Every structure is written in structure tokens, then in C-alpha cells.
PDB file of C-alpha atoms in Angstrom:
ATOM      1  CA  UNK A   1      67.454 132.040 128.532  1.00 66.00           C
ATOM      2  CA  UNK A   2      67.669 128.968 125.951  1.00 73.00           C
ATOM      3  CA  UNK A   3      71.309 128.286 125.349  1.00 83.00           C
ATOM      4  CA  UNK A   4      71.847 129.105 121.311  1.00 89.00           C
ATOM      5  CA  UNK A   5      73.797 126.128 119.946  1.00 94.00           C
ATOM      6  CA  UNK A   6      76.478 127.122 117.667  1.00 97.00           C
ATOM      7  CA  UNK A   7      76.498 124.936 114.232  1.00 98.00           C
ATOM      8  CA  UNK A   8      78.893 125.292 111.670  1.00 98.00           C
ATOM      9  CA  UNK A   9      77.442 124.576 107.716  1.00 98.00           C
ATOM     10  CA  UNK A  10      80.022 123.282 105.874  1.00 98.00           C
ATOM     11  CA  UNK A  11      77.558 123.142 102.948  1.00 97.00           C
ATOM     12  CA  UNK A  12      78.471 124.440  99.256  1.00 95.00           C
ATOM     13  CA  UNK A  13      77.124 127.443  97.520  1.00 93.00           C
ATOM     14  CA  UNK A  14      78.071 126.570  94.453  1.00 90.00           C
ATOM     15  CA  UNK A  15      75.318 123.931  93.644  1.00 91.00           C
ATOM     16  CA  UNK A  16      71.381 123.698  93.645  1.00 91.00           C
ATOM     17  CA  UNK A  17      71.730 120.857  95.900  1.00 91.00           C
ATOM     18  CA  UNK A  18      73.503 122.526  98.897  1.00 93.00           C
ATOM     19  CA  UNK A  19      71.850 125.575  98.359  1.00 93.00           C
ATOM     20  CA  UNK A  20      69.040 123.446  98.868  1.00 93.00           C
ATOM     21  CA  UNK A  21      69.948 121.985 101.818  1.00 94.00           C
ATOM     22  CA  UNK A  22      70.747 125.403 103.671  1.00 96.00           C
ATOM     23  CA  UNK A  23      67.830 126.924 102.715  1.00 95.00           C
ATOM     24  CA  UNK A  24      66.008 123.612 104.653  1.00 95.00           C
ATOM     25  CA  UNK A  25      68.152 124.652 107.797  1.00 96.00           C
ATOM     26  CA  UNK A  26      67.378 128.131 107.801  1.00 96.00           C
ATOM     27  CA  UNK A  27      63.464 127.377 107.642  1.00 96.00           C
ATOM     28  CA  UNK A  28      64.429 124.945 110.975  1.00 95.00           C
ATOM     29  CA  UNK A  29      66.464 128.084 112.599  1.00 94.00           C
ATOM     30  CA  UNK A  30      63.794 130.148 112.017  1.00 94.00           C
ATOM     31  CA  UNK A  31      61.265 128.340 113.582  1.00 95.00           C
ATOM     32  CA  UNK A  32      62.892 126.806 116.029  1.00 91.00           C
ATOM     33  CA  UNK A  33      65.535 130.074 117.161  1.00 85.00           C
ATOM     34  CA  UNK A  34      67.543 127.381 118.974  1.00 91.00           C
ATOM     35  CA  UNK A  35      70.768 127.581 116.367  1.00 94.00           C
ATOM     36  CA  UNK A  36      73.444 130.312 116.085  1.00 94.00           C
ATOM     37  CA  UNK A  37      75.232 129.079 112.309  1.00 96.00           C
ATOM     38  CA  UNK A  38      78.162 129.594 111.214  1.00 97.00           C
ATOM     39  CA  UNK A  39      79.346 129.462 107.238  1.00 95.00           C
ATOM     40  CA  UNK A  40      81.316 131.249 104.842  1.00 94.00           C
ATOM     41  CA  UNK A  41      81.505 130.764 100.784  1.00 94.00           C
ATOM     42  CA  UNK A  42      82.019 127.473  99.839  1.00 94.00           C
ATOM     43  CA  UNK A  43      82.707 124.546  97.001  1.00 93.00           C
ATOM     44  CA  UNK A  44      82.003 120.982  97.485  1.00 91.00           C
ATOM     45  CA  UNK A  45      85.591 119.962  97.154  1.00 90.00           C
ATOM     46  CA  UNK A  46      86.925 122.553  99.906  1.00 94.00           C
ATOM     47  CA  UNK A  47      88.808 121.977 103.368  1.00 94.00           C
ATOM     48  CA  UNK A  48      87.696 123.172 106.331  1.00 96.00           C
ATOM     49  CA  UNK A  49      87.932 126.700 106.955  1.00 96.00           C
ATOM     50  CA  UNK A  50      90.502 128.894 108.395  1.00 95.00           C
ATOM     51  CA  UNK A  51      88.118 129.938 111.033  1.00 95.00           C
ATOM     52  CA  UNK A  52      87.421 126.507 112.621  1.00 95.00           C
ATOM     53  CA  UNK A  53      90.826 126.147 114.166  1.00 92.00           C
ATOM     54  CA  UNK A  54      90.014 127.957 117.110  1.00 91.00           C
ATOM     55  CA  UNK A  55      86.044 127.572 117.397  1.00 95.00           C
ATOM     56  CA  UNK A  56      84.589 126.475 119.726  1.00 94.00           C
ATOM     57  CA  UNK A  57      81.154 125.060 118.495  1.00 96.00           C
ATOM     58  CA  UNK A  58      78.482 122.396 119.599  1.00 97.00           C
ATOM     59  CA  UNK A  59      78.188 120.488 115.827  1.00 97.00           C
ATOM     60  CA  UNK A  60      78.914 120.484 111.777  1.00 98.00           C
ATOM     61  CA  UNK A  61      76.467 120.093 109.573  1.00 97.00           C
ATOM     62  CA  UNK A  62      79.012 118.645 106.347  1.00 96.00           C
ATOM     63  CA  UNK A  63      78.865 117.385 102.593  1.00 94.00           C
ATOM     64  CA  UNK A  64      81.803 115.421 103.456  1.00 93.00           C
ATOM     65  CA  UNK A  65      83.131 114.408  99.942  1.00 90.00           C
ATOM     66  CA  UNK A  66      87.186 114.599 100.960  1.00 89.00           C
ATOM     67  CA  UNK A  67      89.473 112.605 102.751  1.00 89.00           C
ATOM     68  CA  UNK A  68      90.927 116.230 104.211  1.00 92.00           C
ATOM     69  CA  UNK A  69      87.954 117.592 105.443  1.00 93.00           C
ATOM     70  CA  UNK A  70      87.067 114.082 106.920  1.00 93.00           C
ATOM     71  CA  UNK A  71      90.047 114.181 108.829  1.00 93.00           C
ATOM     72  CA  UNK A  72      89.856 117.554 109.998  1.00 95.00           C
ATOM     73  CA  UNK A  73      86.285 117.437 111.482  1.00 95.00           C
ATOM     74  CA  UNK A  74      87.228 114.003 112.983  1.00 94.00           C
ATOM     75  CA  UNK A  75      90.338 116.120 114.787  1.00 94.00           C
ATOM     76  CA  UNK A  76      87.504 118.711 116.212  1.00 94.00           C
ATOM     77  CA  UNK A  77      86.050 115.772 118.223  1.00 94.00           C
ATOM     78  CA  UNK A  78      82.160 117.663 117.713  1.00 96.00           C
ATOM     79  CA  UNK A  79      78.604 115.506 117.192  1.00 96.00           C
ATOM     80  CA  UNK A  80      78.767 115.961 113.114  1.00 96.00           C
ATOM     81  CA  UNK A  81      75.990 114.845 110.630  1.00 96.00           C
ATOM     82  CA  UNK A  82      77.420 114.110 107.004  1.00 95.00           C
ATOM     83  CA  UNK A  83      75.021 115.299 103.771  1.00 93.00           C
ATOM     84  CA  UNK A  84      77.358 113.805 101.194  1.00 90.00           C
ATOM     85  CA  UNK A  85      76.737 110.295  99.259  1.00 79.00           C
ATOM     86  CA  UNK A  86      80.035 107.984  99.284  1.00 78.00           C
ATOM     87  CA  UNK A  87      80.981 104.427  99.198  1.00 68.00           C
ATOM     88  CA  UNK A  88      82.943 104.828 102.355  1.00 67.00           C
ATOM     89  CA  UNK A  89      81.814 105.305 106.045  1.00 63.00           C
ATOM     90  CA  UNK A  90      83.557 108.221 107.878  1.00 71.00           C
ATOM     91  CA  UNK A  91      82.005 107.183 111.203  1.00 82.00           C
ATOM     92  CA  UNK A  92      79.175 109.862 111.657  1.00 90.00           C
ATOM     93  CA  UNK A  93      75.244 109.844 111.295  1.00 92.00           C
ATOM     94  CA  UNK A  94      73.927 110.529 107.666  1.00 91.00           C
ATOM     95  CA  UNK A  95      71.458 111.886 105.446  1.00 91.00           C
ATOM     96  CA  UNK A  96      71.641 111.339 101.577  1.00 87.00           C
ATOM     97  CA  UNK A  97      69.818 111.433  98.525  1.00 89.00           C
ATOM     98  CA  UNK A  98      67.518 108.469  97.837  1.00 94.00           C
ATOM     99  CA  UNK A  99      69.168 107.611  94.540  1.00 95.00           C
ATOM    100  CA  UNK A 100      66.967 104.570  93.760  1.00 97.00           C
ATOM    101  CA  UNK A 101      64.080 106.901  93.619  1.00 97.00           C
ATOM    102  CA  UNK A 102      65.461 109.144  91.803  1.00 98.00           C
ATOM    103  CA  UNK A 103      67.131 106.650  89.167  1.00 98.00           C
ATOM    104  CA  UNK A 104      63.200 105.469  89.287  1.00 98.00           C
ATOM    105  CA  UNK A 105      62.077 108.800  88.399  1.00 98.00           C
ATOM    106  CA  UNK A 106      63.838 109.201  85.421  1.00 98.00           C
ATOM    107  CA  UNK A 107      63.067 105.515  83.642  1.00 98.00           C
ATOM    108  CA  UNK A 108      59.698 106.569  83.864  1.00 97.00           C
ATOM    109  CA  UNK A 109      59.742 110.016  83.207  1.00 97.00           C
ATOM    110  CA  UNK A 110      61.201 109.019  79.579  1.00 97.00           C
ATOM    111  CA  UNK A 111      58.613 105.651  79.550  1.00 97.00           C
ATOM    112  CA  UNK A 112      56.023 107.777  79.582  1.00 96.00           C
ATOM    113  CA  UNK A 113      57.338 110.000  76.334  1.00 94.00           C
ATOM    114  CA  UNK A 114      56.815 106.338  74.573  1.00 95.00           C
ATOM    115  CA  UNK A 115      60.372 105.706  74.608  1.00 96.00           C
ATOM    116  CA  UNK A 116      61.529 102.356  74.185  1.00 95.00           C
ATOM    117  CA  UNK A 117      65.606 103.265  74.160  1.00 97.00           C
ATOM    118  CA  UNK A 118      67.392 104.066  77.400  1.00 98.00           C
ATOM    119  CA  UNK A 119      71.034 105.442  77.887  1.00 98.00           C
ATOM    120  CA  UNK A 120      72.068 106.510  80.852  1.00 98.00           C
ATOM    121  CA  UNK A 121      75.215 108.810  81.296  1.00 98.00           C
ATOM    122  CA  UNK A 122      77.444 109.794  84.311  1.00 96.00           C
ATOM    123  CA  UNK A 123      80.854 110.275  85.575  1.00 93.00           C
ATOM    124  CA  UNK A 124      82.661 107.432  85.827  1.00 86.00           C
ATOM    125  CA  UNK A 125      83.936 106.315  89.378  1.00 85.00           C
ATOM    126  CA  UNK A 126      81.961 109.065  91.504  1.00 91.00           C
ATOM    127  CA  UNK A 127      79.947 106.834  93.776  1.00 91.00           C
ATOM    128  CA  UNK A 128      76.238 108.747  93.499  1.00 93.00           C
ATOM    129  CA  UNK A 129      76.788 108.616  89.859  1.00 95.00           C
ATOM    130  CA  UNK A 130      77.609 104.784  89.236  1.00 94.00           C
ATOM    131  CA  UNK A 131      74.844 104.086  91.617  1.00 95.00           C
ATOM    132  CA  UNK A 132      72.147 106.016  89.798  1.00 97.00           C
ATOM    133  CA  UNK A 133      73.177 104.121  86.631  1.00 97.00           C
ATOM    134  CA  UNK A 134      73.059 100.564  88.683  1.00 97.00           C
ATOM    135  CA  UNK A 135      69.079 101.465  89.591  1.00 98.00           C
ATOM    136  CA  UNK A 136      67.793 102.863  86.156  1.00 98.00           C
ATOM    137  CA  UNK A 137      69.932 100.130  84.398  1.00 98.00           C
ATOM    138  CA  UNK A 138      67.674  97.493  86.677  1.00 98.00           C
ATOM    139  CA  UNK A 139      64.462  99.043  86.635  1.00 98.00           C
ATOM    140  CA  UNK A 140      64.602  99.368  83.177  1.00 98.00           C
ATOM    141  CA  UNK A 141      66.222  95.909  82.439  1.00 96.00           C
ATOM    142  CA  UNK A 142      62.922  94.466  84.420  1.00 96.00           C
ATOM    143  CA  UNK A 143      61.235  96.373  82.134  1.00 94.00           C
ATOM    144  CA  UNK A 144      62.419  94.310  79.066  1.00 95.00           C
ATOM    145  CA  UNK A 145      64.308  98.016  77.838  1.00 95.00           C
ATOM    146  CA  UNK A 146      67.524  98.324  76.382  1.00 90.00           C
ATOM    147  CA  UNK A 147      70.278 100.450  77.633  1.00 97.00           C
ATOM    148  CA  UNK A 148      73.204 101.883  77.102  1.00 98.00           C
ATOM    149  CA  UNK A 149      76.343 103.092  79.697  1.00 97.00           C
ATOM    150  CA  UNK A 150      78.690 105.466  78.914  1.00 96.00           C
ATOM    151  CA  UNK A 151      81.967 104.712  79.925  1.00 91.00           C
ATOM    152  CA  UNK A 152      85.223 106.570  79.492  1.00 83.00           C
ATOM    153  CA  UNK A 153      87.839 104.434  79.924  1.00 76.00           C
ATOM    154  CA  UNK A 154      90.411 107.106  80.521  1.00 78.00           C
ATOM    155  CA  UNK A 155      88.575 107.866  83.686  1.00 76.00           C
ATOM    156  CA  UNK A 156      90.337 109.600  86.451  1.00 77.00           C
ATOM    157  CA  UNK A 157      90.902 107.967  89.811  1.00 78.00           C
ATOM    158  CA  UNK A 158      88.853 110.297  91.817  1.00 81.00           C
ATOM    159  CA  UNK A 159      86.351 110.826  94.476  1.00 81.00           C
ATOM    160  CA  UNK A 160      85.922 114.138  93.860  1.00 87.00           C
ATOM    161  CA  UNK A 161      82.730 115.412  91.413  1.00 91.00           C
ATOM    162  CA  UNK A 162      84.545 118.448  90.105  1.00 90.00           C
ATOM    163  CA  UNK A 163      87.498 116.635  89.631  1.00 90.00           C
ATOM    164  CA  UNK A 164      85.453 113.934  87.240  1.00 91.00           C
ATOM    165  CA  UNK A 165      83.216 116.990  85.573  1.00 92.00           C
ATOM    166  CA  UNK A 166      86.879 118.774  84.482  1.00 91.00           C
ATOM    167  CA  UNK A 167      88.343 115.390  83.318  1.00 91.00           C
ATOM    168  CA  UNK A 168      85.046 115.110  81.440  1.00 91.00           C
ATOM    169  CA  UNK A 169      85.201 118.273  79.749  1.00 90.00           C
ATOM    170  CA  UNK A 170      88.623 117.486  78.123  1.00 91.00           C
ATOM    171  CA  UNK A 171      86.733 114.646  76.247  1.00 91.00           C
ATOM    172  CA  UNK A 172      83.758 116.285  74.849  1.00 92.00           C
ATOM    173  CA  UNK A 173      84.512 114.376  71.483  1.00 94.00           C
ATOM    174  CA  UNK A 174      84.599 110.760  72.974  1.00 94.00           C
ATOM    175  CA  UNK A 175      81.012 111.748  74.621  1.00 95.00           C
ATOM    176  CA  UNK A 176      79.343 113.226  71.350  1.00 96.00           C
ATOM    177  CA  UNK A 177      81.015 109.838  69.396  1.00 96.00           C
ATOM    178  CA  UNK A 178      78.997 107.933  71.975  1.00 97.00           C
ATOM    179  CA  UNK A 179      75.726 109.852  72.150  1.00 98.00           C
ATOM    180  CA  UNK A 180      76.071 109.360  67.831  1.00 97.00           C
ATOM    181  CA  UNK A 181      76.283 105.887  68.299  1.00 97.00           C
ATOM    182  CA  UNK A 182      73.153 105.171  70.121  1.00 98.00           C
ATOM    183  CA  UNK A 183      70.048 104.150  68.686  1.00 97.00           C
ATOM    184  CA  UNK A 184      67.047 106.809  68.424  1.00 97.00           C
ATOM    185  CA  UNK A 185      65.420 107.627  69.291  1.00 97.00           C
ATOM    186  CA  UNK A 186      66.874 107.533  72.773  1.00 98.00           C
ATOM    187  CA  UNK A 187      65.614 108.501  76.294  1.00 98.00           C
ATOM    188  CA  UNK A 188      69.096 109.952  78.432  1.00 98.00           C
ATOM    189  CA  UNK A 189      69.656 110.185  82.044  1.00 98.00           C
ATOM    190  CA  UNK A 190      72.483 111.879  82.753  1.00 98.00           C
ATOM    191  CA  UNK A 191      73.493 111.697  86.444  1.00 97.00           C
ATOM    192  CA  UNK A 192      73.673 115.427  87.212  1.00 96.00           C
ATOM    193  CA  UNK A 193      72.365 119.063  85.389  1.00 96.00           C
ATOM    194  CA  UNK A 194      75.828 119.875  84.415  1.00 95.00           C
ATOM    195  CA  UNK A 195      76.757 116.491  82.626  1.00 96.00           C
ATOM    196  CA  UNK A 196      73.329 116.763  81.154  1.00 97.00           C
ATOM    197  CA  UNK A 197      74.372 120.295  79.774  1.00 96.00           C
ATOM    198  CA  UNK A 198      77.261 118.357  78.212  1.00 95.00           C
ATOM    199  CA  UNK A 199      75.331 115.899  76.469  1.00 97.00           C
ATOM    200  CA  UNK A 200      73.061 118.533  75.237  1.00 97.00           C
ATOM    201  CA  UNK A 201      76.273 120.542  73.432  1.00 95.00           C
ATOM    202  CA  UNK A 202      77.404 117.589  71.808  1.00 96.00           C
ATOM    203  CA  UNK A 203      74.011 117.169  70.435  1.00 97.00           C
ATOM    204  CA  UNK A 204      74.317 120.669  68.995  1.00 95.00           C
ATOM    205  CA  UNK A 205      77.884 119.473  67.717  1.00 94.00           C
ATOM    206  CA  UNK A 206      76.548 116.392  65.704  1.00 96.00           C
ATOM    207  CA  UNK A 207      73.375 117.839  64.630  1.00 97.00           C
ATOM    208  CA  UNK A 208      71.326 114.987  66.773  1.00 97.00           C
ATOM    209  CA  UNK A 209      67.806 117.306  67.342  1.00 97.00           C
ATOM    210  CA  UNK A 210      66.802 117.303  70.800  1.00 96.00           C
ATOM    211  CA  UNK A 211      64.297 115.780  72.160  1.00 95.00           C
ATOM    212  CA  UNK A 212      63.418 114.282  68.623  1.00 96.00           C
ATOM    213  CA  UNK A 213      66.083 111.801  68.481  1.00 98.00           C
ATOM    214  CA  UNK A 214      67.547 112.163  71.909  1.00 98.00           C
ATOM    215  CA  UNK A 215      65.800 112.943  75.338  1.00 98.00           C
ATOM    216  CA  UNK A 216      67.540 114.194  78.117  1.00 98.00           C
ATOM    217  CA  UNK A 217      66.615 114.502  81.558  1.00 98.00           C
ATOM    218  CA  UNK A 218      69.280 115.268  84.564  1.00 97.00           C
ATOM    219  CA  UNK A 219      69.548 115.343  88.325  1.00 97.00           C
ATOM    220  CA  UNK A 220      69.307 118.533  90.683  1.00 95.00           C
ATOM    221  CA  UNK A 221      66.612 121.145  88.883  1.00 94.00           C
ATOM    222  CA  UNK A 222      69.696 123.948  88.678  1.00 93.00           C
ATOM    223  CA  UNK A 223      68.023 126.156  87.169  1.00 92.00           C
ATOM    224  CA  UNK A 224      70.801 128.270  86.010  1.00 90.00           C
ATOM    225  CA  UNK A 225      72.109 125.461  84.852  1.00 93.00           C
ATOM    226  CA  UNK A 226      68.926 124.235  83.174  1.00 93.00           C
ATOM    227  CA  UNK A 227      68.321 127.750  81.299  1.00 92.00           C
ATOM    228  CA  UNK A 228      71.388 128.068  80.205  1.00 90.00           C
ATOM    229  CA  UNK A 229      71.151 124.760  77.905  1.00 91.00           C
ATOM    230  CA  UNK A 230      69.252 124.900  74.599  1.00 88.00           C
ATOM    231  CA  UNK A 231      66.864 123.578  74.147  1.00 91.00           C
ATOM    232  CA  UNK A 232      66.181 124.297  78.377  1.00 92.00           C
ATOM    233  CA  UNK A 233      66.745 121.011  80.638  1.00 95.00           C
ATOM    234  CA  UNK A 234      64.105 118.885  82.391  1.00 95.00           C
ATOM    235  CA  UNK A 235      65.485 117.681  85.399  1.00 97.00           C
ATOM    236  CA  UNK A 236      64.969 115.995  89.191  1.00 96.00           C
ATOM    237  CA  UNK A 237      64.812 117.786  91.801  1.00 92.00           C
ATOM    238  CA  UNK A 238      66.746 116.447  94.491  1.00 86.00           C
TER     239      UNK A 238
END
């Protein structure tokens, strides 16, 4: 018989993009019948679970966006691959988002709508974020285009995306003053579906008409998340 290799997924539920990514290794298990995985519910920013302390596995599969859970898996001493974008290196092999293309994407997505005003808007600090703004801000800047960066200067000091999203949320008012002060009309990329949600409602707020004076396209194609903004999100999928 071929030895099953266990693997545990220590892959979110709670967003598109890891849903995503464990629907891509359950097409592989399936035709391959080679893996015998291992997962429970899960949020980006949790540890490892309970069960792990006593497994005994062959590899992780990880969106490794803590210093915890980085520690932990380094403790179980197991062949790991990490799924999560980050300015640091935790030592294992990787596979991330190509945010240049995606940045890329966007610019021209909102080019072609004959838009000559760019904004771009993210979370301040989180490292996928701030380098999604550094690519549209240069493709577009090559492009002769203006644009414009949020920034919140009370930003939290923070690796973690939920962390930034919930700091966010507290200053809904600082973001609507800013998307009021741009120029229209304006093409938007915000750096995720959920900040682009939160651009849309302080639209609403300041009676800016979407996409008429302010176009917004965001990052991930959650579709939950996309429905449940009005009027309904265009976005990348990842």
C-alpha cells in the first residue's frame, strides 16, 4: 500500500482567500489520494491548535501571519510551506500572492472606465497592503496619473489584518473626510473586499454616488462580501 501522508491545513475559513486555497488542495487530494489532512475551524490570526501538541504528522500547510504560530510550528520540527505574505522570513518555502499583478490589474481595470484620477486605499502597516499601494502608485505614476494614499496616521502597530480592519473601523469618519476630499471623479483600489466595503459606506454617508464620482474596485472576489455592499463590489480574484 502507498503510505498516506498526514498534512495538517492551518488555513482560515473565514476568508475567500483561504477558502480558496483549500479548495486547491482538496482538488490535489483527490486526484492524487496520497494525503490524509487534518484541519479544524479557523481565523487568520489564530495559534496553533490544541490538537497539534501530540500529532504526529509528515507537514503544515500554514498562512503564517503571527509571531505565535511561527514559533510553534518551528517547535514541531515538520517540512512546512507558508501561504501568508509578510515582510519577514520565518525560514520555510513559500507561496504568495503576486501582488504586482494584481496592483496591475486594478490601474487598468479603472484606465479602461476613462478614468484619469487614481486613489488607492489600504491598511496602513500590513505588509500585502502597503505593497499593493507601492505597485499601482508606480504603474500609474509611469502612466503620467495622479494618485492619492490614504493614510491614517493613528495607525496601529500591527502585523495582524484583523487587528488593522478593527482599528479601521473605529475611524470611519477620518476615511469618508478623505474619500470627500479627492478629486472626481476618482478610480479606488482598496487593498482588500472588506476595506472596499468601507469605502463604499462612507460613500453612502457623504452622498458621493458610486461609481459616478467614485469607482471602487477591491482584492479577493468575496462574494459575500461583495453582495453585501451597495451598489455590489467589483473585485480581483486572488
Amino acid at each position: 500500500m502507498v503510505q498516506r501522508r498526514k498534512i495538517a491545513l492551518l488555513v482560515e475559513w473565514s476568508r475567500a482567500y483561504g477558502r480558496g486555497v483549500l479548495r486547491g488542495i482538496a482538488t490535489y487530494v483527490r486526484a492524487h489520494g496520497t494525503w490524509k489532512t487534518y484541519q479544524t475551524e479557523r481565523r487568520l490570526c489564530d495559534a496553533a491548535p490544541a490538537w497539534m501538541r501530540d500529532w504526529k504528522g509528515h507537514g503544515i500547510i500554514a498562512r503564517i501571519e503571527s509571531q505565535k504560530l511561527l514559533k510553534q510550528i518551528r517547535r514541531m520540527d515538520l517540512p512546512t510551506v507558508d501561504l501568508f505574505e509578510h515582510g519577514r522570513t520565518g525560514g520555510f518555502p513559500a507561496v504568495i500572492t503576486d501582488n504586482r499583478a494584481i496592483a496591475h490589474l486594478a490601474a487598468e481595470h479603472l484606465i479602461e472606465r476613462g478614468l484619469e484620477r487614481f486613489a488607492y486605499c489600504g491598511l496602513p502597516g500590513i505588509y500585502s497592503s502597503e505593497t499593493r499601494s507601492e505597485h499601482f502608485v508606480e504603474y500609474l505614476t509611469r502612466a503620467s496619473c495622479e494618485v492619492h494614499v490614504y493614510e491614517n496616521p493613528r495607525q496601529p502597530d500591527t502585523t495582524i489584518i484583523s487587528t488593522a480592519e478593527d482599528h479601521e473601523l473605529r475611524y470611519e469618519e477620518t476615511l469618508a473626510t478623505w474619500v470627500s476630499s479627492l478629486p472626481k471623479p476618482v478610480g479606488l483600489m482598496a487593498c482588500n473586499d472588506l476595506r472596499a466595503q468601507q469605502i463604499l459606506t462612507a460613500c453612502g454617508d457623504r452622498g458621493i454616488a458610486v461609481p459616478d464620482e467614485v469607482a471602487v474596485i477591491g482584492v479577493d472576489n468575496d462574494e459575500l462580501i461583495c453582495e453585501l455592499c451597495h451598489p455590489p463590489l467589483s473585485s480581483i480574484e486572488q
